[in-house]
PDB file of C-alpha atoms in Angstrom:
ATOM      1  CA  MET B   7      -0.149  -0.035   0.308  1.00 95.00           C
ATOM      2  CA  ASN B   8       1.101   3.511  -0.891  1.00 97.00           C
ATOM      3  CA  ILE B   9       0.759   5.991   1.484  1.00 98.00           C
ATOM      4  CA  GLU B  10      -2.398   7.484  -0.848  1.00 98.00           C
ATOM      5  CA  GLU B  11      -3.938   5.047  -0.412  1.00 97.00           C
ATOM      6  CA  ALA B  12      -3.690   4.677   3.380  1.00 97.00           C
ATOM      7  CA  LEU B  13      -4.612   8.084   3.556  1.00 98.00           C
ATOM      8  CA  TYR B  14      -7.671   8.221   1.779  1.00 97.00           C
ATOM      9  CA  SER B  15      -8.337   4.821   3.973  1.00 97.00           C
ATOM     10  CA  LYS B  16      -7.669   7.055   6.925  1.00 97.00           C
ATOM     11  CA  LEU B  17      -9.724  10.094   5.466  1.00 97.00           C
ATOM     12  CA  VAL B  18     -13.056   7.299   4.644  1.00 97.00           C
ATOM     13  CA  SER B  19     -13.136   6.169   8.528  1.00 96.00           C
ATOM     14  CA  GLU B  20     -12.511   9.428  10.363  1.00 95.00           C
ATOM     15  CA  ALA B  21     -13.587  12.359   8.107  1.00 94.00           C
ATOM     16  CA  GLY B  22     -17.155  12.382   7.559  1.00 93.00           C
ATOM     17  CA  VAL B  23     -17.204  12.475   3.519  1.00 95.00           C
ATOM     18  CA  SER B  24     -18.218   8.521   3.645  1.00 94.00           C
ATOM     19  CA  THR B  25     -15.416   8.577  -0.062  1.00 95.00           C
ATOM     20  CA  ARG B  26     -16.515  11.517  -1.626  1.00 97.00           C
ATOM     21  CA  ILE B  27     -12.344  11.349  -1.329  1.00 98.00           C
ATOM     22  CA  TYR B  28     -10.404  12.352  -4.193  1.00 98.00           C
ATOM     23  CA  PRO B  29      -7.025  12.676  -6.002  1.00 97.00           C
ATOM     24  CA  ASN B  30      -5.996  16.342  -6.860  1.00 97.00           C
ATOM     25  CA  VAL B  31      -9.622  18.136  -7.458  1.00 94.00           C
ATOM     26  CA  VAL B  32     -13.342  17.560  -6.145  1.00 94.00           C
ATOM     27  CA  PRO B  33     -15.150  16.860  -9.575  1.00 93.00           C
ATOM     28  CA  GLN B  34     -17.685  19.294 -10.880  1.00 89.00           C
ATOM     29  CA  ASP B  35     -21.349  17.808  -9.704  1.00 89.00           C
ATOM     30  CA  ILE B  36     -20.299  15.947  -6.606  1.00 92.00           C
ATOM     31  CA  ALA B  37     -22.067  15.791  -3.827  1.00 95.00           C
ATOM     32  CA  LEU B  38     -20.845  18.176  -0.843  1.00 96.00           C
ATOM     33  CA  PRO B  39     -18.834  18.321   1.971  1.00 97.00           C
ATOM     34  CA  ALA B  40     -15.845  16.324  -0.217  1.00 97.00           C
ATOM     35  CA  VAL B  41     -11.887  16.106   0.041  1.00 98.00           C
ATOM     36  CA  ALA B  42      -9.193  16.422  -2.681  1.00 97.00           C
ATOM     37  CA  TYR B  43      -5.587  15.655  -1.907  1.00 98.00           C
ATOM     38  CA  GLN B  44      -2.817  16.370  -3.271  1.00 98.00           C
ATOM     39  CA  ARG B  45       0.962  15.514  -2.921  1.00 98.00           C
ATOM     40  CA  ILE B  46       2.859  19.132  -2.415  1.00 97.00           C
ATOM     41  CA  SER B  47       6.123  17.880  -1.949  1.00 97.00           C
ATOM     42  CA  THR B  48       8.161  14.433  -0.723  1.00 95.00           C
ATOM     43  CA  ALA B  49      11.557  14.813   1.241  1.00 93.00           C
ATOM     44  CA  ARG B  50      13.214  11.006   1.900  1.00 94.00           C
ATOM     45  CA  ASP B  51      16.099  10.664   4.465  1.00 88.00           C
ATOM     46  CA  MET B  52      19.356   9.929   3.787  1.00 87.00           C
ATOM     47  CA  ALA B  53      22.867   8.296   5.252  1.00 90.00           C
ATOM     48  CA  HIS B  54      25.996   8.579   3.801  1.00 91.00           C
ATOM     49  CA  ASP B  55      25.647   4.611   2.844  1.00 91.00           C
ATOM     50  CA  GLY B  56      22.169   5.500   0.882  1.00 86.00           C
ATOM     51  CA  PRO B  57      18.749   6.805   1.799  1.00 87.00           C
ATOM     52  CA  LEU B  58      17.064   5.114   5.056  1.00 89.00           C
ATOM     53  CA  GLY B  59      13.630   4.577   3.757  1.00 88.00           C
ATOM     54  CA  VAL B  60      11.929   6.969   5.523  1.00 95.00           C
ATOM     55  CA  ALA B  61      10.305   9.389   3.768  1.00 96.00           C
ATOM     56  CA  HIS B  62       8.627  13.013   4.434  1.00 98.00           C
ATOM     57  CA  VAL B  63       5.201  13.478   2.456  1.00 98.00           C
ATOM     58  CA  ARG B  64       3.541  17.115   2.886  1.00 98.00           C
ATOM     59  CA  PHE B  65      -0.017  17.098   1.140  1.00 98.00           C
ATOM     60  CA  GLN B  66      -2.507  19.988   0.813  1.00 98.00           C
ATOM     61  CA  LEU B  67      -6.426  18.808   1.560  1.00 98.00           C
ATOM     62  CA  THR B  68      -9.041  20.940  -0.085  1.00 97.00           C
ATOM     63  CA  ILE B  69     -12.369  20.332   1.941  1.00 97.00           C
ATOM     64  CA  SER B  70     -15.255  21.827  -0.210  1.00 97.00           C
ATOM     65  CA  ALA B  71     -18.976  22.567   1.094  1.00 97.00           C
ATOM     66  CA  ALA B  72     -22.084  24.193   0.578  1.00 96.00           C
ATOM     67  CA  SER B  73     -21.976  26.143   3.992  1.00 96.00           C
ATOM     68  CA  TYR B  74     -18.483  27.915   5.476  1.00 97.00           C
ATOM     69  CA  SER B  75     -19.677  25.694   8.776  1.00 97.00           C
ATOM     70  CA  SER B  76     -20.035  22.401   6.984  1.00 97.00           C
ATOM     71  CA  ALA B  77     -16.201  22.709   5.681  1.00 97.00           C
ATOM     72  CA  ARG B  78     -15.196  23.591   9.140  1.00 98.00           C
ATOM     73  CA  VAL B  79     -16.611  20.660  10.383  1.00 97.00           C
ATOM     74  CA  VAL B  80     -14.505  17.824   8.019  1.00 98.00           C
ATOM     75  CA  ALA B  81     -11.612  19.895   8.443  1.00 98.00           C
ATOM     76  CA  ASN B  82     -11.463  19.567  12.061  1.00 98.00           C
ATOM     77  CA  ALA B  83     -12.370  16.023  11.855  1.00 98.00           C
ATOM     78  CA  ILE B  84      -9.334  15.627   9.449  1.00 98.00           C
ATOM     79  CA  ARG B  85      -7.626  18.033  12.134  1.00 98.00           C
ATOM     80  CA  THR B  86      -8.098  15.497  14.751  1.00 97.00           C
ATOM     81  CA  ALA B  87      -7.200  12.503  12.739  1.00 97.00           C
ATOM     82  CA  LEU B  88      -4.011  13.457  11.667  1.00 98.00           C
ATOM     83  CA  ASP B  89      -2.487  15.956  13.865  1.00 98.00           C
ATOM     84  CA  GLY B  90      -0.428  14.343  15.905  1.00 97.00           C
ATOM     85  CA  PHE B  91      -1.081  10.572  14.306  1.00 98.00           C
ATOM     86  CA  SER B  92       1.893   7.806  14.856  1.00 98.00           C
ATOM     87  CA  GLY B  93       1.300   4.201  13.449  1.00 97.00           C
ATOM     88  CA  LEU B  94      -0.369   1.929  11.638  1.00 97.00           C
ATOM     89  CA  MET B  95      -2.235   3.888   8.417  1.00 97.00           C
ATOM     90  CA  GLY B  96      -4.704   2.073   5.902  1.00 94.00           C
ATOM     91  CA  GLY B  97      -5.139  -0.985   7.939  1.00 90.00           C
ATOM     92  CA  ALA B  98      -3.430  -4.193   8.260  1.00 90.00           C
ATOM     93  CA  SER B  99      -1.479  -3.904   5.297  1.00 92.00           C
ATOM     94  CA  GLY B 100      -1.376  -0.314   5.402  1.00 95.00           C
ATOM     95  CA  VAL B 101       2.165   2.088   5.973  1.00 98.00           C
ATOM     96  CA  THR B 102       3.696   3.016   9.552  1.00 97.00           C
ATOM     97  CA  VAL B 103       3.656   6.594   9.933  1.00 98.00           C
ATOM     98  CA  GLU B 104       6.347   7.237  12.884  1.00 98.00           C
ATOM     99  CA  ALA B 105       4.790  11.819  13.257  1.00 98.00           C
ATOM    100  CA  SER B 106       1.929  13.302  10.958  1.00 98.00           C
ATOM    101  CA  PHE B 107       1.196  17.530  11.447  1.00 97.00           C
ATOM    102  CA  VAL B 108      -0.936  19.806  10.529  1.00 98.00           C
ATOM    103  CA  GLU B 109       1.082  22.081   8.984  1.00 97.00           C
ATOM    104  CA  ASN B 110      -1.274  24.796   7.947  1.00 97.00           C
ATOM    105  CA  ASP B 111      -4.969  26.199   8.296  1.00 96.00           C
ATOM    106  CA  SER B 112      -6.721  28.549   5.797  1.00 97.00           C
ATOM    107  CA  ASP B 113     -10.290  29.379   4.562  1.00 96.00           C
ATOM    108  CA  GLY B 114     -11.117  30.377   1.275  1.00 94.00           C
ATOM    109  CA  TYR B 115     -13.644  30.471  -1.272  1.00 91.00           C
ATOM    110  CA  ASN B 116     -13.988  28.937  -4.543  1.00 87.00           C
ATOM    111  CA  GLN B 117     -16.454  31.652  -6.699  1.00 81.00           C
ATOM    112  CA  ALA B 118     -16.319  28.733  -9.905  1.00 76.00           C
ATOM    113  CA  GLY B 119     -18.777  26.892  -8.398  1.00 77.00           C
ATOM    114  CA  GLY B 120     -19.747  28.876  -4.876  1.00 85.00           C
ATOM    115  CA  GLU B 121     -18.581  26.622  -2.661  1.00 92.00           C
ATOM    116  CA  GLN B 122     -16.946  27.409   0.823  1.00 96.00           C
ATOM    117  CA  VAL B 123     -12.784  25.937   0.873  1.00 97.00           C
ATOM    118  CA  VAL B 124     -10.622  24.873   3.741  1.00 98.00           C
ATOM    119  CA  ARG B 125      -7.438  23.580   3.092  1.00 98.00           C
ATOM    120  CA  LEU B 126      -5.326  21.510   5.570  1.00 98.00           C
ATOM    121  CA  ASP B 127      -0.952  21.332   4.583  1.00 98.00           C
ATOM    122  CA  VAL B 128      -0.301  17.705   6.364  1.00 98.00           C
ATOM    123  CA  LEU B 129       2.886  16.686   6.583  1.00 98.00           C
ATOM    124  CA  ILE B 130       3.199  12.924   6.867  1.00 98.00           C
ATOM    125  CA  ILE B 131       6.465  10.982   7.492  1.00 98.00           C
ATOM    126  CA  HIS B 132       6.703   7.411   7.097  1.00 97.00           C
ATOM    127  CA  GLN B 133       8.453   4.741   5.972  1.00 96.00           C
ATOM    128  CA  GLU B 134       9.167   3.324   2.842  1.00 94.00           C
TER     129      GLU B 134
END
């Protein structure tokens, strides 16, 4: 299982949006609230003799909802689930997460779709 699959699994069980979780962008005409996740960057730990097998992956999660309060409820559920999390993410065949932090939290508005948006920047440090 890769980190995106593990994150998807964690969000399905914790975010309160069922399976309305999508890579990169929330599709148009989808029931709201919904979440999109996008890998922003990856840094890997190295030693003198090569890779250590630990990755620092930064995701941006975009929560889209019809109302601000609904977007905030989902964002808070995700923040609670991910901020400070360590352990196995994604079930028995999941990814071992050493640490997870919500580093940033911001509000926005999607004028084209008329949706309230909350963005969370999450750093997940995991074993590869």
